[in-house]
XYZ file of C-alpha atoms in Angstrom:
633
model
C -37.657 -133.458 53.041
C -40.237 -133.629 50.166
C -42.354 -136.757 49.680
C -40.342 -139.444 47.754
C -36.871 -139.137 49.788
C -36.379 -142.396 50.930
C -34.043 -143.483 53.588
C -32.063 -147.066 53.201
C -31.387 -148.985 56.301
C -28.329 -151.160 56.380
C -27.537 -154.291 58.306
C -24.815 -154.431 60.173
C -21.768 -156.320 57.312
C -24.312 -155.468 54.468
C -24.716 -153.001 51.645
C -27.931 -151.423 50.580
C -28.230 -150.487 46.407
C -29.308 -147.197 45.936
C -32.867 -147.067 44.810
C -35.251 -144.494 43.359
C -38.042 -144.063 45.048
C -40.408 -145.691 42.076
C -38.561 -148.273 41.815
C -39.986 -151.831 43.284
C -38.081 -153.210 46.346
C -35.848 -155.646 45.733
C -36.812 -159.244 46.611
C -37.013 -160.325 50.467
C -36.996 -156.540 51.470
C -40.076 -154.546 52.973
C -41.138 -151.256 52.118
C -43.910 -148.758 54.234
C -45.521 -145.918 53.346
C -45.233 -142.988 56.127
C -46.403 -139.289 55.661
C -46.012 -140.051 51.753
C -42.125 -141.020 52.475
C -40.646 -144.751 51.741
C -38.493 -146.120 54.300
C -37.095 -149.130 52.777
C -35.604 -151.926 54.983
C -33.713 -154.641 53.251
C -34.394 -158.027 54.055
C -36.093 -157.819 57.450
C -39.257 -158.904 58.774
C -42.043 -156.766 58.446
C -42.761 -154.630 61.494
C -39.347 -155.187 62.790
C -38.248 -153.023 65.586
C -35.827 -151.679 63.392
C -38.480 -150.935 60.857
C -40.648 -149.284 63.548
C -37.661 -147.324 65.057
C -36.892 -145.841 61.649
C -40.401 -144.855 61.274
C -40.399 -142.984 64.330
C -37.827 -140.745 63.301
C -39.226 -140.677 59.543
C -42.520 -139.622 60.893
C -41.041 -136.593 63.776
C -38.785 -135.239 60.858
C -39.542 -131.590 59.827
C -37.423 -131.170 56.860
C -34.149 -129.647 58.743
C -34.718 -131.205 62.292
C -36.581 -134.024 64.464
C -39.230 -133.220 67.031
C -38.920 -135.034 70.184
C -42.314 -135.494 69.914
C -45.208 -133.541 67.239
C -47.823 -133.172 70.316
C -45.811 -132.516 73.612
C -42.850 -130.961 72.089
C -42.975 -128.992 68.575
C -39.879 -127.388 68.040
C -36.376 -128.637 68.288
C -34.621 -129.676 71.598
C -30.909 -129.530 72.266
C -29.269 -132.616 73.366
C -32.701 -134.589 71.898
C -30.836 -133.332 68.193
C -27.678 -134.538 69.795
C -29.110 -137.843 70.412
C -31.315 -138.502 67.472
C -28.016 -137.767 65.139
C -26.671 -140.519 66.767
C -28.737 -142.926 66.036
C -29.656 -141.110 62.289
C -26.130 -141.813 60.897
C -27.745 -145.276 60.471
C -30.222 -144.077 58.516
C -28.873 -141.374 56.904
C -25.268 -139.675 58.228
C -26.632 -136.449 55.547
C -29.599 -136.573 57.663
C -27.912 -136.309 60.833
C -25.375 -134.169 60.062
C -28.137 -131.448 59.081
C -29.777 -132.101 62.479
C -26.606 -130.599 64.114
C -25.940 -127.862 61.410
C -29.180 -126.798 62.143
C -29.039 -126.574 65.900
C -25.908 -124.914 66.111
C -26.894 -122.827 62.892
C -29.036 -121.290 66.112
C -25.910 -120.479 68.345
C -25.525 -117.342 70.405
C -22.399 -115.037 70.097
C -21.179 -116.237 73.184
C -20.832 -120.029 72.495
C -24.183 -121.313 74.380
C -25.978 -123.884 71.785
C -29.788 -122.802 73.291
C -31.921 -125.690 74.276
C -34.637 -124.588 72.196
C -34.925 -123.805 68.721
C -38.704 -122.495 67.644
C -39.995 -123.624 64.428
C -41.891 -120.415 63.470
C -44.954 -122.319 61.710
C -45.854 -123.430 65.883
C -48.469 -121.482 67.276
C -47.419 -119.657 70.038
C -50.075 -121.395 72.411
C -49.196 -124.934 71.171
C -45.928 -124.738 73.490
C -44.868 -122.803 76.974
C -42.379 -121.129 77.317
C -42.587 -120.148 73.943
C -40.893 -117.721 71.800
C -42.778 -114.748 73.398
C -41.549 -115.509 76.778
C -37.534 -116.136 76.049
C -37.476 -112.723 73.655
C -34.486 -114.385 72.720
C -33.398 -111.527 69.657
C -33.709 -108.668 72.463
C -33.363 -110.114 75.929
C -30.405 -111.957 74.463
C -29.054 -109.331 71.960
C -25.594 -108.569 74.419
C -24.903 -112.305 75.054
C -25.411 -112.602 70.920
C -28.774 -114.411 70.384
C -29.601 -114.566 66.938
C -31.797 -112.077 65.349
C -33.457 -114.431 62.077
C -34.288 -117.285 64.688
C -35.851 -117.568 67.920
C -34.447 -119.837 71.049
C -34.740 -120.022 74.479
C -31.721 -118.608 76.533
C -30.706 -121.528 78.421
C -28.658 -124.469 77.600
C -29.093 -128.561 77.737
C -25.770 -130.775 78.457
C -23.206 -130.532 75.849
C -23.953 -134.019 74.355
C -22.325 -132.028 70.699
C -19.430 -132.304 69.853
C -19.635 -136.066 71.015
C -22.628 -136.868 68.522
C -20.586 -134.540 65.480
C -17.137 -137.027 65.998
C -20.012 -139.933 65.600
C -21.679 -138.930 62.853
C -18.466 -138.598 61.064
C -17.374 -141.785 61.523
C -20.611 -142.967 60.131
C -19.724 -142.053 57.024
C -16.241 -140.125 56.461
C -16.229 -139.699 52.936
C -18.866 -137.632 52.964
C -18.123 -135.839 55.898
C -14.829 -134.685 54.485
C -16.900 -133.807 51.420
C -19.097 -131.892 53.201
C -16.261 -130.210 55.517
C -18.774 -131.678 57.916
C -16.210 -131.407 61.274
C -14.363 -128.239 60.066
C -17.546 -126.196 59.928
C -18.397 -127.966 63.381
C -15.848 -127.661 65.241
C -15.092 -124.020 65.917
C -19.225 -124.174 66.848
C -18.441 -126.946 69.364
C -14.717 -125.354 70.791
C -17.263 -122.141 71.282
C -19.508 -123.956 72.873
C -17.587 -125.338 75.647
C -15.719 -122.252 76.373
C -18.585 -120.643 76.883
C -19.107 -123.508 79.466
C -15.542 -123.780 81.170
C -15.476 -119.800 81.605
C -18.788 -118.549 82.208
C -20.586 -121.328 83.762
C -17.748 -121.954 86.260
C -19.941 -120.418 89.233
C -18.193 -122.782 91.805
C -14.822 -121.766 91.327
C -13.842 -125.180 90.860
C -13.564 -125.640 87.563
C -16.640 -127.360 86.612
C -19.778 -126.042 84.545
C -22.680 -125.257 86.631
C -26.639 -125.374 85.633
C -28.662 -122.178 86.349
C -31.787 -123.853 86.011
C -33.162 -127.278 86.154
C -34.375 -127.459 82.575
C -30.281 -127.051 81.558
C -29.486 -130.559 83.042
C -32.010 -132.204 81.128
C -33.149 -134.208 84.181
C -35.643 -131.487 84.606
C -37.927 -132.625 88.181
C -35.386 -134.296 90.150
C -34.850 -134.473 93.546
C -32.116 -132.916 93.383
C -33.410 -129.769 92.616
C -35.703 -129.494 95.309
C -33.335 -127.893 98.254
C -31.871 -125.374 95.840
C -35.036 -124.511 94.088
C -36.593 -123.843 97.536
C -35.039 -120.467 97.945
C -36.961 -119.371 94.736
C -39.891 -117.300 94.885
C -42.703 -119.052 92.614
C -44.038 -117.169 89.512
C -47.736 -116.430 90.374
C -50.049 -119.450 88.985
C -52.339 -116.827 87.011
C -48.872 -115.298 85.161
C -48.668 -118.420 82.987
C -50.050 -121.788 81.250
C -49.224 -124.954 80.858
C -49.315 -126.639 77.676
C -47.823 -129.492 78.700
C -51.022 -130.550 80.821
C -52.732 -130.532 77.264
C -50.623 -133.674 76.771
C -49.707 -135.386 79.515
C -51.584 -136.484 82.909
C -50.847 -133.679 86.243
C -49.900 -137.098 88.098
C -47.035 -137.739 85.599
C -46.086 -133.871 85.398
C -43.654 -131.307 87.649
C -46.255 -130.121 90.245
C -47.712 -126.148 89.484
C -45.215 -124.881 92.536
C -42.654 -126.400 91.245
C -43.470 -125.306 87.852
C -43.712 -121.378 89.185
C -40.548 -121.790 90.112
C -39.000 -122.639 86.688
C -40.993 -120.056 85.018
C -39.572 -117.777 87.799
C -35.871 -118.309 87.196
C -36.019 -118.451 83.525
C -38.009 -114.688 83.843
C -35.065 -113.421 86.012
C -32.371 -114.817 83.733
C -34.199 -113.141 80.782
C -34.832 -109.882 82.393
C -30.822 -109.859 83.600
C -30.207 -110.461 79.938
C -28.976 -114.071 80.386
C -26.049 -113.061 82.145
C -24.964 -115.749 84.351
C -24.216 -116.111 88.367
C -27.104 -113.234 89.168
C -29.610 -115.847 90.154
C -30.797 -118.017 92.657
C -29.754 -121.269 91.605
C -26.600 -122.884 90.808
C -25.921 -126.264 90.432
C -22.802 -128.733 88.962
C -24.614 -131.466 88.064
C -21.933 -134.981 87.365
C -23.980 -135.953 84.248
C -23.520 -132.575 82.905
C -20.559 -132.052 83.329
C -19.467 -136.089 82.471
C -20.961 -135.230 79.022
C -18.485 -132.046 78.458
C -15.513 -134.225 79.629
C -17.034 -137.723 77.001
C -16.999 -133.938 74.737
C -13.930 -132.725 75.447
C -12.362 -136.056 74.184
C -14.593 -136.044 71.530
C -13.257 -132.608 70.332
C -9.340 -134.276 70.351
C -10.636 -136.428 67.784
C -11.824 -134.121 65.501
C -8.930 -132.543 66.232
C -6.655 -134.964 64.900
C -9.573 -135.442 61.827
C -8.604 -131.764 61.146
C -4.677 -132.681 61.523
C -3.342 -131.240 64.920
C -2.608 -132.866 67.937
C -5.771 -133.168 70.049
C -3.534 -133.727 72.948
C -4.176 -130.082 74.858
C -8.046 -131.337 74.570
C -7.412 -135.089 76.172
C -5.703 -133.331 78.845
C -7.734 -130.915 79.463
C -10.674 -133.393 80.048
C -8.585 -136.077 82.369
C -8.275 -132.443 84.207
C -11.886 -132.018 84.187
C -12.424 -135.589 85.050
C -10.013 -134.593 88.472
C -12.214 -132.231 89.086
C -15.250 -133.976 89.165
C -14.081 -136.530 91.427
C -12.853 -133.750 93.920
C -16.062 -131.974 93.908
C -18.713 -134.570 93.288
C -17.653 -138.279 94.283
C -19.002 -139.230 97.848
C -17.029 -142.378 98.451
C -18.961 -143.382 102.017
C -21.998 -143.335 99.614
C -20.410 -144.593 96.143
C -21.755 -142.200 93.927
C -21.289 -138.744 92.409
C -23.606 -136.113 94.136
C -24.918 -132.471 92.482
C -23.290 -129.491 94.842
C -25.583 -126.571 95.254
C -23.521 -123.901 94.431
C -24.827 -121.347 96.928
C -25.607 -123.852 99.495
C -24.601 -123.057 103.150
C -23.073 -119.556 102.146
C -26.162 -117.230 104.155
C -28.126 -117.016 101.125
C -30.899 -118.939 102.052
C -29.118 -122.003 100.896
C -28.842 -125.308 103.992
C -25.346 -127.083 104.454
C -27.314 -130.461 103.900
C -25.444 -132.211 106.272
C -28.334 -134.612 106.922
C -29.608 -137.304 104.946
C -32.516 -136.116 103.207
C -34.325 -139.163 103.022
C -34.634 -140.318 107.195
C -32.880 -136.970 108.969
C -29.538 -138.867 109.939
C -26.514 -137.271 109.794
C -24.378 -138.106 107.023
C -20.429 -138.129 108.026
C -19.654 -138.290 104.418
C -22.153 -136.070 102.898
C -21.896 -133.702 106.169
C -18.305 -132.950 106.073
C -16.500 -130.776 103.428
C -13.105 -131.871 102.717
C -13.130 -130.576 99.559
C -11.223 -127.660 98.653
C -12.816 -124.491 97.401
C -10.685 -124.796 94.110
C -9.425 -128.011 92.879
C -5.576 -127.761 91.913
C -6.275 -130.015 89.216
C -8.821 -127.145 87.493
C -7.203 -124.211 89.138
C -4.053 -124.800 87.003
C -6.046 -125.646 83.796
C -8.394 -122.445 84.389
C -5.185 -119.633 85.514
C -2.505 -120.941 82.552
C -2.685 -120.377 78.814
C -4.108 -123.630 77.416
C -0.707 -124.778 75.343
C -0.911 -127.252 72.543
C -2.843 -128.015 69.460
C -6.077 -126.600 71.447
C -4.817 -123.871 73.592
C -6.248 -121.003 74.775
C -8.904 -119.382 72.444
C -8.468 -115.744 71.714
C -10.742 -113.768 74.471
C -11.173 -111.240 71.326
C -13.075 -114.088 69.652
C -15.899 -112.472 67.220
C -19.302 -114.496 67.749
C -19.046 -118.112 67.931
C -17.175 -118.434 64.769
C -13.575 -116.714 65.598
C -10.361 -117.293 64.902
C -8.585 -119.937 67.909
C -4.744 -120.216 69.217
C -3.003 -123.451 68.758
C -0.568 -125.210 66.807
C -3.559 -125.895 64.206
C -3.302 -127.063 60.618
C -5.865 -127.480 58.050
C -9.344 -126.437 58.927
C -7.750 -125.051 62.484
C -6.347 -121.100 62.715
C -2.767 -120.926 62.720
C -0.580 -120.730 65.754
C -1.113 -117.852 67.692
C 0.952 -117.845 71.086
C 2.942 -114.343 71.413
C -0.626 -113.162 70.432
C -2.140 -113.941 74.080
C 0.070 -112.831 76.910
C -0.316 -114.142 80.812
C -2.357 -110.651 81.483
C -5.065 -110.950 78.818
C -5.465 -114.406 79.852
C -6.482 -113.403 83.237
C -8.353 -110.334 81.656
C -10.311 -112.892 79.101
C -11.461 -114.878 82.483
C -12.630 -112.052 84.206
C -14.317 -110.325 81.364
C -17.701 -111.094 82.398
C -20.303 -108.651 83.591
C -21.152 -107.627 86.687
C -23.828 -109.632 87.431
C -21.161 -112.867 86.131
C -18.931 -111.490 88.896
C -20.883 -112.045 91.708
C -20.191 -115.797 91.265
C -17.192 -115.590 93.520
C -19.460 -114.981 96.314
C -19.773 -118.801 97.441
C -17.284 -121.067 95.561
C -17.505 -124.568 98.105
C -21.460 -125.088 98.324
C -22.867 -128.121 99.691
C -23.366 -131.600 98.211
C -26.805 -132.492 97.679
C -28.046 -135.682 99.329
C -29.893 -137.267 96.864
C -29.126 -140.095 95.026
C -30.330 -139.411 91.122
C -29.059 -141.865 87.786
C -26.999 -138.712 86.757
C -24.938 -139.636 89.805
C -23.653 -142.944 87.949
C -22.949 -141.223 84.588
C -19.602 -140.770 84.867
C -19.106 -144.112 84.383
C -18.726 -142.938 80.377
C -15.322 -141.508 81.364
C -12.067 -143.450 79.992
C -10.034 -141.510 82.461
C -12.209 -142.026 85.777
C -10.133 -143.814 88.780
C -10.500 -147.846 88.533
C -11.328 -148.019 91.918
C -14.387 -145.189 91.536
C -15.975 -147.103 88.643
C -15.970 -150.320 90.467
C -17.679 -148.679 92.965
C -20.366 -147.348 90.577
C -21.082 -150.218 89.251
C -21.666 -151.773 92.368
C -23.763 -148.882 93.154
C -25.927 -149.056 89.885
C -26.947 -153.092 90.770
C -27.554 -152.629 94.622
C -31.036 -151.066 96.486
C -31.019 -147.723 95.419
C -31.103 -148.504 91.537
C -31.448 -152.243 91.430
C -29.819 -152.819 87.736
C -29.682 -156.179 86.677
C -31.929 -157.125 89.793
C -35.694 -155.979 90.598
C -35.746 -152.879 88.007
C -36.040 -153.660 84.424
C -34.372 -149.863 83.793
C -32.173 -147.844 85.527
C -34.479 -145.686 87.585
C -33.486 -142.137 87.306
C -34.339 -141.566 90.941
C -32.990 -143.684 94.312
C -35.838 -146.689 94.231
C -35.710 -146.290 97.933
C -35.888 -142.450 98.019
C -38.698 -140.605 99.999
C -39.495 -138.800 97.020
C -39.745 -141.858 94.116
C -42.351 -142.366 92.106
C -42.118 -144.878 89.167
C -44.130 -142.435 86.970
C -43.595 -138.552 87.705
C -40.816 -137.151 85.270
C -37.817 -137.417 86.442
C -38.425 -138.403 89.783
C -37.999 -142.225 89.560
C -38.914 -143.383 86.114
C -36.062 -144.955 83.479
C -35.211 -143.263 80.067
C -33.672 -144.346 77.359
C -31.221 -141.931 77.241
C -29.461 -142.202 80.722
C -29.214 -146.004 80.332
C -28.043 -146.090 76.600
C -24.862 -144.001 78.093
C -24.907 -146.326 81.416
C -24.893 -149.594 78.477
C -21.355 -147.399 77.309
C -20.015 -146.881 80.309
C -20.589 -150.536 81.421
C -18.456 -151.543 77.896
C -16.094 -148.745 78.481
C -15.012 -150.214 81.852
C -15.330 -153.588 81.227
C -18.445 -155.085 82.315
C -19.207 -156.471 79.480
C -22.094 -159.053 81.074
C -23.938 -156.090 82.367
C -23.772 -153.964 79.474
C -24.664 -157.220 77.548
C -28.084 -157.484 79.829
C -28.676 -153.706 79.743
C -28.996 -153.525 75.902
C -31.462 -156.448 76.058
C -33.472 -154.578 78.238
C -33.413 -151.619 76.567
C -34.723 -152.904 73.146
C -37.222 -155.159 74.876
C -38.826 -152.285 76.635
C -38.514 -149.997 73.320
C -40.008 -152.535 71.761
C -43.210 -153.020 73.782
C -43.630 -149.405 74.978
C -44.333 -147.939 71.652
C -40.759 -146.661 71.866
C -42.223 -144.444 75.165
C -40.637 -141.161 76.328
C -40.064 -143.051 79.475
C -41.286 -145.999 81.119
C -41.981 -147.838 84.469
C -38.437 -148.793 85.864
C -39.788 -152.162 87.247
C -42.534 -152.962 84.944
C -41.723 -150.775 81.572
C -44.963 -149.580 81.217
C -45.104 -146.833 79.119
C -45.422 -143.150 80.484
C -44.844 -139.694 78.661
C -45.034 -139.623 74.961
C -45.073 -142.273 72.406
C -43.140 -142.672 69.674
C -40.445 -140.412 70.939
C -37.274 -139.771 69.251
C -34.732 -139.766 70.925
C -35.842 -143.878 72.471
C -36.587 -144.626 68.686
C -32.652 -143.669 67.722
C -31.223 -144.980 70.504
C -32.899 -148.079 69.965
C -31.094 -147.847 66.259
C -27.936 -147.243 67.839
C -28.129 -150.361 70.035
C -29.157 -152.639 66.741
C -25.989 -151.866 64.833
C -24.228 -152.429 68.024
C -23.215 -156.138 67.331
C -24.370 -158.389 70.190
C -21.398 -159.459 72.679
C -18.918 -157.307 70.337
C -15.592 -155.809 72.612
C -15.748 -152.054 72.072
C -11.829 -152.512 72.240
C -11.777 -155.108 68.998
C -13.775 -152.383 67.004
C -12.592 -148.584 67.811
C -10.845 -148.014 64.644
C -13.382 -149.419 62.423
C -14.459 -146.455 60.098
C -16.499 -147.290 57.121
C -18.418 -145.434 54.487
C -22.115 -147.096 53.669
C -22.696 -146.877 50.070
C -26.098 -147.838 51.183
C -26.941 -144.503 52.724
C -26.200 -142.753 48.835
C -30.465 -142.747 47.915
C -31.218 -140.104 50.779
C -28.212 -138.264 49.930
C -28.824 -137.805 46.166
C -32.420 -136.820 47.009
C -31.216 -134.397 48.965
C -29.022 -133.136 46.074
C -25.433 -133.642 47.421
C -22.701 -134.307 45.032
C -21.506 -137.826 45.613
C -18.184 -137.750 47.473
C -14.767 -139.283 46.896
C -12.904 -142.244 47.692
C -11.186 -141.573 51.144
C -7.658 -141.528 49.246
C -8.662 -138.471 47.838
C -8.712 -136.595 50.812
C -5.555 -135.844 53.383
C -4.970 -138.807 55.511
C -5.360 -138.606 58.914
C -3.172 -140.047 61.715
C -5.443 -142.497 63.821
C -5.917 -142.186 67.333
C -5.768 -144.176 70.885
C -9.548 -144.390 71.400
C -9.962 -142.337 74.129
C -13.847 -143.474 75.260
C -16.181 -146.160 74.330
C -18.278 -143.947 72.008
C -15.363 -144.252 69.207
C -16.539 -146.971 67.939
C -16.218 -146.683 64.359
C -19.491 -148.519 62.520
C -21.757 -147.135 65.538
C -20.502 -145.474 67.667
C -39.226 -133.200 79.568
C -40.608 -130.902 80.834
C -38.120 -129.395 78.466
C -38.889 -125.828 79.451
């Protein structure tokens, strides 16, 4: 972005005139002056939060991407990109529609979005891993890493295709303009086949992590049984940068630490290929996310005119799934299963509770089928309808896809893909990819984390199971509403909580800006109502902080960090006490957003009635919403 791009910043109901950037504000409005850019905020107070939130992102903007953070993290993180384009399209949907392009401009041949993308002007030393370590262009070069850029070769939850259908809605005109979601969406179909087929290590249907950087929630708990079974990297073999930034108190501890470096050398040196390695995990935020996706994807979809209704199935499948693998109803929540627990690997059955040594009927006892029939059927048939099965001979991540497609989507393709290559596209892994089959029931794993509660942002979870998790979310163990401020991201009353050590008990801004939607989504409008007070309060007067306190909200982490300032934005233009329900087919174009997009040089788009009408949908979660929708490794 060069110096004088400006971005406008509309109220909620109001239009913004396009400006120049010499031009003098119009009366009533403020203006700053940030890294020689103008943000210009019509009629609000000076120093607003708004104000402050948009300079955040202003300031941690590269010119094709936003930095979690300049100091602790450089380059460009996965699902941060995801998150910061959601709350961008207030700013700017041009803006956030390039974060994305650029991200998945960085996708492997195989479908996995990486969860780092290295900005080459970074010093090597000013991040670890870096680029040196991953050797993404030859470690990666069967699985299809790029060549011209450099990633890691792990992923981060597939937050995508949810934050593309957003960022549409923002501002539809131009999206169509831009054939925004066409370009997108055989990225984002790519992307979570590569999840559904080769990161199905369980057997059960759902996506599993091979490392803890993948589910985002990077020093949990949860991790701590399965990573025990892996040999740490020797202390001397690496260094941490991120001790140049952050206190060791508030950091992953150095054994821990050798034992990330150690599984992400092993996955390099097996050339990414996945089920060789020690660890195995299906997380339910993770996979919660690629359901919330997976409706996402029906929209856009329909956007592109076909059905969408192979995709909405396909995630109420997934959704089945979850519940028969994850949900502990004796302790009403969602639990992470260690793959390779229990199966004389090294792995415990974890029938105890972790936290005091008693036995755990619930968590002790598995009823739970090896393979759900709900995700057996979905994963052994051709996937019929508008998004069927998707050609195993797909070239890269951009190939053609079966379905009754029109438009933007390939046309229909079923005598192409008979029963047998089916079966021969599942299997068509490599060796080290076959191996998963060795354990496919696991063990759950007795801790009680925030990513446990997630799935409250599914439209198609059980009434009965999201009562329960809302109960859950305001009792002891995560005291919402009551004595924390913040939805901790760890059990308050856990043996291993502490308020400020990543992951392992402090709130973010992320996990309870999707609990806020899943509150809405099910109802609860009070508590969602009380949530997103909290949650621009503590932005507010943490400096927008990476993370904060859960009781107190004092800031930990970084400062002025992304993905808390766009969330924040997010939450603004969500009107106060509004019914998700009243609002889901609101789509609107913002004239006001036109100044950013003409210094960008983008043809001003059409009127909507000059582009092919599209049939609107059922909202399916509470992200359609028309108007508005760590250690990282």
């Amino acid at each position: 972005m060069d110096s004088t791009t400006q971005l406008t910043i509309r109220r909620t109901g109001t239009t913004t005139p396009a400006r120049t950037s010499g031009s003098p504000a119009p009366p009533g409005s403020h203006e700053i002056t940030h890294s020689g850019a103008h943000v210009y905020d019509p009629d609000r107070p000076a120093g607003s939060l708004h104000l402050r939130a948009a300079r955040v992102l202003e300031g941690n903007w590269t010119g094709t991407s936003t930095v979690p953070s300049h100091g602790l993290y450089p380059h460009q993180w996965s699902w941060d990109s995801a998150f910061i384009a959601i709350g961008l399209r207030h700013l700017s949907p041009l803006r956030a529609q390039t974060e994305l392009e650029t991200l998945l401009g960085a996708q492997w041949g195989d479908g996995r979005i990486p969860h780092i993308v290295f900005n080459p002007s970074v010093p090597l030393d000013a991040y670890f891993p870096s680029p040196d370590f991953w050797r993404s262009s030859t470690a990666g070069r069967a699985a299809g890493a790029p060549r011209t850029v450099q990633t890691s070769g792990i992923v981060q939850p597939p937050v995508h295709a949810l934050a593309a259908w957003l960022v549409h809605q923002a501002d539809p005109g131009l999206s169509r303009s831009r054939s925004f979601l066409s370009r997108m969406y055989p990225r984002l179909a790519a992307w979570h086949r590569y999840l559904l087929h080769r990161r199905d290590l369980g057997g059960g249907g759902l996506a599993s992590v091979v490392h803890p950087w993948e589910q985002g929630m990077d020093n949990s708990p949860c991790w701590d049984a399965p990573l025990s079974r892996v040999t740490p990297a020797a202390p001397r073999s690496f260094r941490r940068a991120d001790l140049d930034h952050g206190s060791a108190e508030d950091r992953p501890t150095d054994l821990d630490y050798g034992r990330y470096v150690r599984l992400a050398t092993d996955y390099r040196d097996g050339g990414y290929a996945d089920g060789a390695g020690e660890f195995a995990v299906e997380d339910p935020a993770f996979n919660a996310l690629l359901i919330a996706s997976e409706h996402a994807l029906a929209a856009i979809a329909q956007e592109l005119g076909a059905a969408g209704t192979a995709r909405h199935a396909r995630a109420e499948r997934l959704t089945a799934a979850l519940v028969e693998r994850l949900w502990e109803p004796a302790e009403g929540m969602f639990f992470c299963r260690d793959v390779y627990g229990g199966d004389g690997r090294g792995g415990e059955s974890y029938g105890g509770d972790a936290r005091d040594g008693g036995e755990s009927g619930a968590l002790g006892s598995e009823r739970r089928s090896p393979e759900s029939g709900a995700l057996a059927s979905e994963r052994c048939s051709s996937e019929s309808g508008a998004h069927g099965s998707e050609r195993g001979s797909r070239s890269g991540a951009h190939g053609s896809e079966r379905g009754s497609r029109s438009g933007a989507l390939a046309p229909e393709r079923r005598s192409a893909e008979s029963s047998a290559h089916a079966s021969e596209r599942r299997s068509r892994q490599s060796g080290a990819h076959a191996s998963e089959q060795r354990s496919r029931t696991g063990a759950l794993i007795p801790e009680r984390s925030v990513a446990g509660l997630l799935p409250l942002i599914l439209p198609a979870l059980p009434r009965d199971i999201a009562a329960t998790l809302v109960r859950t979310a305001g009792g002891p163990h995560f005291g919402l509403g009551g004595v924390a401020r913040l939805a901790p991201s760890y059990d308050l009353t856990g043996h291993a909580f502490d308020p400020h050590r990543y992951w392992r008990g402090p709130a973010w801004f992320n996990t309870n800006w999707l609990l806020e939607r899943g509150l809405r989504l099910h109802g609860e409008h009070g508590r969602a109502e009380e949530l997103r007070a909290a949650l621009l309060e503590t932005a507010d007067t943490s400096g927008f902080a990476e993370y904060v306190d859960p009781y107190t909200g004092e800031a930990c982490g970084a400062l002025g960090f992304s993905w808390t300032a766009a969330l924040t934005l997010d939450l603004l233009h969500e009107p106060a006490g509004a019914d998700q329900a009243d609002r889901s087919t609101q789509v609107v174009s913002h004239p006001g957003h036109r100044a950013f997009d003409r210094a960008q040089g983008t043809p001003p788009h059409t009127a909507h009635a000059s582009h092919t009408p599209h049939t609107p949908h059922t909202p399916r979660s509470s992200f359609e919403t028309g108007a508005k929708g760590g250690d990282r490794g």
